[in-house]
Short mmCIF file of C-alpha atoms in Angstrom, two decimals:
data_model
loop_
_atom_site.label_atom_id
_atom_site.label_comp_id
_atom_site.label_asym_id
_atom_site.label_seq_id
_atom_site.Cartn_x
_atom_site.Cartn_y
_atom_site.Cartn_z
CA UNK A 1 58.86 -10.65 8.49
CA UNK A 2 59.02 -7.53 10.56
CA UNK A 3 59.83 -5.44 7.49
CA UNK A 4 56.79 -6.78 5.63
CA UNK A 5 54.51 -5.90 8.54
CA UNK A 6 56.00 -2.43 8.77
CA UNK A 7 55.69 -2.03 4.99
CA UNK A 8 52.05 -3.09 5.11
CA UNK A 9 51.36 -0.66 7.94
CA UNK A 10 53.00 2.23 6.09
CA UNK A 11 51.20 1.28 2.85
CA UNK A 12 47.87 1.14 4.65
CA UNK A 13 48.47 4.48 6.31
CA UNK A 14 49.40 6.12 3.00
CA UNK A 15 46.42 4.52 1.23
CA UNK A 16 44.08 5.56 4.06
CA UNK A 17 45.37 9.11 4.07
CA UNK A 18 45.04 9.36 0.29
CA UNK A 19 41.54 7.87 0.50
CA UNK A 20 40.49 10.42 3.11
CA UNK A 21 41.88 13.22 0.97
CA UNK A 22 39.90 11.92 -2.03
CA UNK A 23 36.69 11.54 -0.02
CA UNK A 24 36.90 15.07 1.39
CA UNK A 25 37.96 16.81 -1.82
CA UNK A 26 35.97 19.31 -3.88
CA UNK A 27 35.21 16.76 -6.62
CA UNK A 28 34.01 14.22 -4.06
CA UNK A 29 31.69 16.81 -2.51
CA UNK A 30 30.26 17.55 -5.95
CA UNK A 31 29.70 13.84 -6.56
CA UNK A 32 28.00 13.45 -3.15
CA UNK A 33 25.77 16.42 -3.94
CA UNK A 34 24.71 14.91 -7.27
CA UNK A 35 24.06 11.54 -5.66
CA UNK A 36 22.01 13.17 -2.91
CA UNK A 37 20.00 15.12 -5.50
CA UNK A 38 19.29 11.88 -7.37
CA UNK A 39 18.14 10.20 -4.16
CA UNK A 40 15.82 13.14 -3.41
CA UNK A 41 14.34 12.94 -6.92
CA UNK A 42 13.80 9.22 -6.38
CA UNK A 43 12.16 9.92 -3.03
CA UNK A 44 9.79 12.45 -4.64
CA UNK A 45 8.86 9.92 -7.30
CA UNK A 46 8.22 7.22 -4.71
CA UNK A 47 6.11 9.56 -2.59
CA UNK A 48 3.97 10.49 -5.62
CA UNK A 49 3.47 6.79 -6.35
CA UNK A 50 2.57 6.10 -2.73
CA UNK A 51 0.03 8.93 -2.75
CA UNK A 52 -1.50 7.56 -5.97
CA UNK A 53 -1.70 4.03 -4.55
CA UNK A 54 -3.27 5.38 -1.35
CA UNK A 55 -5.93 7.25 -3.34
CA UNK A 56 -6.66 4.13 -5.38
CA UNK A 57 -6.95 2.05 -2.21
CA UNK A 58 -9.40 4.55 -0.73
CA UNK A 59 -11.49 4.40 -3.93
CA UNK A 60 -11.43 0.60 -3.90
CA UNK A 61 -12.46 0.57 -0.23
CA UNK A 62 -15.40 2.91 -0.86
CA UNK A 63 -16.50 0.86 -3.88
CA UNK A 64 -16.30 -2.33 -1.83
CA UNK A 65 -18.50 -0.78 0.87
CA UNK A 66 -21.05 0.21 -1.81
CA UNK A 67 -21.04 -3.31 -3.27
CA UNK A 68 -21.61 -4.87 0.15
CA UNK A 69 -24.45 -2.44 0.95
CA UNK A 70 -26.13 -3.35 -2.35
CA UNK A 71 -25.76 -7.06 -1.58
CA UNK A 72 -27.18 -6.62 1.91
CA UNK A 73 -30.15 -4.68 0.52
CA UNK A 74 -30.74 -7.39 -2.10
CA UNK A 75 -30.56 -10.11 0.58
CA UNK A 76 -33.05 -8.20 2.74
CA UNK A 77 -35.37 -7.75 -0.26
CA UNK A 78 -35.24 -11.48 -1.02
CA UNK A 79 -35.86 -12.38 2.63
CA UNK A 80 -38.82 -9.99 2.74
CA UNK A 81 -40.28 -11.44 -0.47
CA UNK A 82 -39.80 -14.96 0.86
CA UNK A 83 -41.51 -14.03 4.13
CA UNK A 84 -44.41 -12.41 2.23
CA UNK A 85 -44.76 -15.52 0.05
CA UNK A 86 -44.89 -17.73 3.15
CA UNK A 87 -47.53 -15.48 4.76
CA UNK A 88 -49.62 -15.43 1.56
CA UNK A 89 -49.38 -19.20 1.24
CA UNK A 90 -50.47 -19.60 4.85
CA UNK A 91 -53.38 -17.16 4.37
CA UNK A 92 -54.46 -18.94 1.17
CA UNK A 93 -54.51 -22.28 3.03
CA UNK A 94 -56.70 -20.79 5.74
CA UNK A 95 -59.11 -19.33 3.20
CA UNK A 96 -59.30 -22.65 1.37
CA UNK A 97 -60.28 -24.50 4.53
#
């Protein structure tokens, strides 16, 4: 049992040392550089999309404000016409009496 534990320890140490050598090698650095470049390209693409979505949201917001202003103006116009109709009806009643 002791030999198997020692063997596992030695195997792990060798594997770890070899892994570190692979991770710090010239080829690994090149691979990391390419991966980082790909991530940066992806980031640029995402940022362009975010900027586009933000612009669209601003346009939608402004259009929504315009729609609401038109509705409020229409409601005010209808209220004014209704009030005028009530006043005219009242005045016509008084003239008829």
